[in-house]
């Protein structure tokens, strides 16, 4: 069997440059690589509701925003399937069955869920649905028999949880599900891009983002006020690269051709870093360069978005068709799961005759 991808995003806001380097850019490469039989990209609205239950309008309006972001980075609905999670009820059913195979203490140990609970001040009142979302993520991945899940580093514990569920299911009910592999970004800066505040990972929930659809002037302002090395006070002072957000962003976004275009006095990033560490290179110059790189990277994305924004009904049509196609695939997996779990009462002709035979002696 060929390789299959499942990945996705929560429609809790527009997508940001952390998504771009951590996942979206890679997805486009994978889409064009020809290595994958099928690629499913899911807008995880049901998952987004687990911590936004009282804010349904936010999720509803962001579904199309995320779809526009997908299309604007170059994901092509002719080559991939974009689906809305809640349109596939089979996923909920799978979640229910998998939840019998996971203990509460195992969920409590999940480091990503732990830190997300803290971040949302849920400590004393965790919604059950939120607590269990790693199980529903296992349903999403296995429903499409995904072999490969390209995501950021924060998703590692989720994929591990999925793999455990698959192994447990297959050992109890017989080999039915496919164990997926995580595909992390190859560049360390891209695994967990920090926010513009330099503190935590860039995340919609933290308001420390540069959005893909952001206006050029807003990008410039965000870059110019970015966190650098607090001890680098004078241009002549030696500066630190580690923990310096501007350099982390350059690691993620810079291309050799940007040096030729915007900063030809340096051969590349290593030379720029060395100069900063030695002293004599000011933050403003580095920030201006980063701004140029980001503007160059984001301009074509913004232009493509403006085109798609002119035809919103077409975008919804893509989502509808994709969800229908995805449901067919998930329904097949659910049938396999029910058969393996012996809850396929009417589909198994043997069952009725064998039950009859018991009474016929
Ligand atoms: P939320 O705050 O609602 O959780 P988010 O910004 O964390 O939103 P998600 O929709 O949870 O975004 O994540 C979607 C995908 O993007 C995941 O694969 C995740 O690993 C990746 N991702 C999110 N933020 C970053 C980041 N800062 N750096 C790299 N990858 C990221
Ligand atoms: Mg997240």
Short mmCIF file of N, CA, C and O in Angstrom, two decimals, residues 21 32-33 37 45 50 55 58 63 87 94 102 113 117 120 127 139 161 184 212 252 254 261-262 269 305 338 344 360:
data_model
loop_
_atom_site.label_atom_id
_atom_site.label_comp_id
_atom_site.label_asym_id
_atom_site.label_seq_id
_atom_site.Cartn_x
_atom_site.Cartn_y
_atom_site.Cartn_z
N UNK A 21 6.41 27.60 8.57
CA UNK A 21 7.71 26.90 8.58
C UNK A 21 7.61 25.52 9.23
O UNK A 21 8.34 24.61 8.89
N UNK A 32 3.78 18.03 -3.90
CA UNK A 32 4.38 18.05 -5.23
C UNK A 32 5.42 16.95 -5.43
O UNK A 32 5.95 16.79 -6.53
N UNK A 33 5.72 16.19 -4.37
CA UNK A 33 6.77 15.18 -4.48
C UNK A 33 6.32 13.94 -5.24
O UNK A 33 7.14 13.18 -5.75
N UNK A 37 0.25 8.58 -1.99
CA UNK A 37 -0.94 8.13 -2.72
C UNK A 37 -2.09 9.09 -2.45
O UNK A 37 -2.84 9.45 -3.36
N UNK A 45 -12.23 21.44 13.41
CA UNK A 45 -13.20 22.30 14.11
C UNK A 45 -13.70 21.65 15.40
O UNK A 45 -13.85 22.32 16.43
N UNK A 50 -13.20 21.88 21.66
CA UNK A 50 -12.95 21.31 22.99
C UNK A 50 -12.47 22.36 23.99
O UNK A 50 -12.64 22.19 25.18
N UNK A 55 -17.64 29.56 22.35
CA UNK A 55 -17.31 30.55 21.33
C UNK A 55 -17.47 29.98 19.92
O UNK A 55 -16.54 30.03 19.11
N UNK A 58 -16.48 31.92 16.65
CA UNK A 58 -15.05 32.05 16.34
C UNK A 58 -14.59 30.88 15.45
O UNK A 58 -13.90 31.07 14.45
N UNK A 63 -13.03 28.69 9.90
CA UNK A 63 -12.89 27.53 9.01
C UNK A 63 -12.47 28.01 7.62
O UNK A 63 -11.49 27.52 7.03
N UNK A 87 -17.60 17.14 9.81
CA UNK A 87 -18.41 16.58 8.74
C UNK A 87 -18.22 15.08 8.62
O UNK A 87 -18.85 14.42 7.80
N UNK A 94 -15.14 6.38 16.16
CA UNK A 94 -13.84 5.75 16.42
C UNK A 94 -13.27 6.22 17.76
O UNK A 94 -12.74 5.43 18.54
N UNK A 102 -7.49 3.46 26.50
CA UNK A 102 -6.57 4.46 27.06
C UNK A 102 -6.94 4.72 28.51
O UNK A 102 -8.13 4.86 28.83
N UNK A 113 -0.58 18.27 26.46
CA UNK A 113 -1.88 18.56 27.07
C UNK A 113 -1.66 19.27 28.41
O UNK A 113 -2.34 20.25 28.73
N UNK A 117 -3.16 22.88 29.23
CA UNK A 117 -4.11 23.06 30.34
C UNK A 117 -3.68 24.26 31.19
O UNK A 117 -4.49 25.13 31.53
N UNK A 120 -4.23 27.62 29.43
CA UNK A 120 -5.64 28.03 29.35
C UNK A 120 -6.29 28.19 30.72
O UNK A 120 -7.50 28.32 30.82
N UNK A 127 -12.29 20.66 30.58
CA UNK A 127 -13.38 20.00 29.86
C UNK A 127 -12.96 18.57 29.46
O UNK A 127 -11.82 18.38 29.03
N UNK A 139 -8.08 8.96 16.29
CA UNK A 139 -9.17 8.59 15.37
C UNK A 139 -8.96 9.27 14.02
O UNK A 139 -9.09 8.64 12.96
N UNK A 161 0.89 8.74 21.33
CA UNK A 161 -0.38 8.23 21.87
C UNK A 161 -1.14 7.44 20.79
O UNK A 161 -1.68 6.37 21.06
N UNK A 184 8.85 15.40 11.26
CA UNK A 184 9.15 16.72 11.84
C UNK A 184 9.89 17.59 10.84
O UNK A 184 10.53 17.07 9.92
N UNK A 212 0.05 34.90 8.23
CA UNK A 212 0.42 34.79 6.81
C UNK A 212 -0.21 35.90 5.99
O UNK A 212 0.34 36.32 4.98
N UNK A 252 14.90 30.16 10.23
CA UNK A 252 13.70 29.54 9.65
C UNK A 252 13.38 30.07 8.24
O UNK A 252 12.84 29.34 7.42
N UNK A 254 15.47 32.49 6.17
CA UNK A 254 16.45 33.08 5.28
C UNK A 254 16.83 32.14 4.14
O UNK A 254 16.97 30.94 4.34
N UNK A 261 20.27 39.70 -2.54
CA UNK A 261 19.32 40.76 -2.85
C UNK A 261 19.34 41.91 -1.83
O UNK A 261 19.31 43.07 -2.19
N UNK A 262 19.37 41.53 -0.53
CA UNK A 262 19.16 42.56 0.50
C UNK A 262 20.38 42.90 1.34
O UNK A 262 20.40 43.94 2.00
N UNK A 269 24.31 33.43 6.30
CA UNK A 269 23.86 33.58 7.68
C UNK A 269 24.99 33.37 8.69
O UNK A 269 25.05 34.05 9.71
N UNK A 305 -3.93 34.87 -1.83
CA UNK A 305 -5.09 34.90 -0.95
C UNK A 305 -6.13 35.89 -1.48
O UNK A 305 -7.32 35.61 -1.51
N UNK A 338 -15.30 -2.06 13.27
CA UNK A 338 -16.46 -2.70 13.90
C UNK A 338 -16.43 -4.21 13.68
O UNK A 338 -16.81 -4.99 14.56
N UNK A 344 -20.36 -6.07 14.24
CA UNK A 344 -20.90 -5.96 12.88
C UNK A 344 -22.06 -6.95 12.73
O UNK A 344 -22.04 -7.84 11.89
N UNK A 360 -30.19 -25.26 17.83
CA UNK A 360 -30.64 -26.48 17.16
C UNK A 360 -29.94 -27.70 17.73
O UNK A 360 -30.26 -28.83 17.38
#
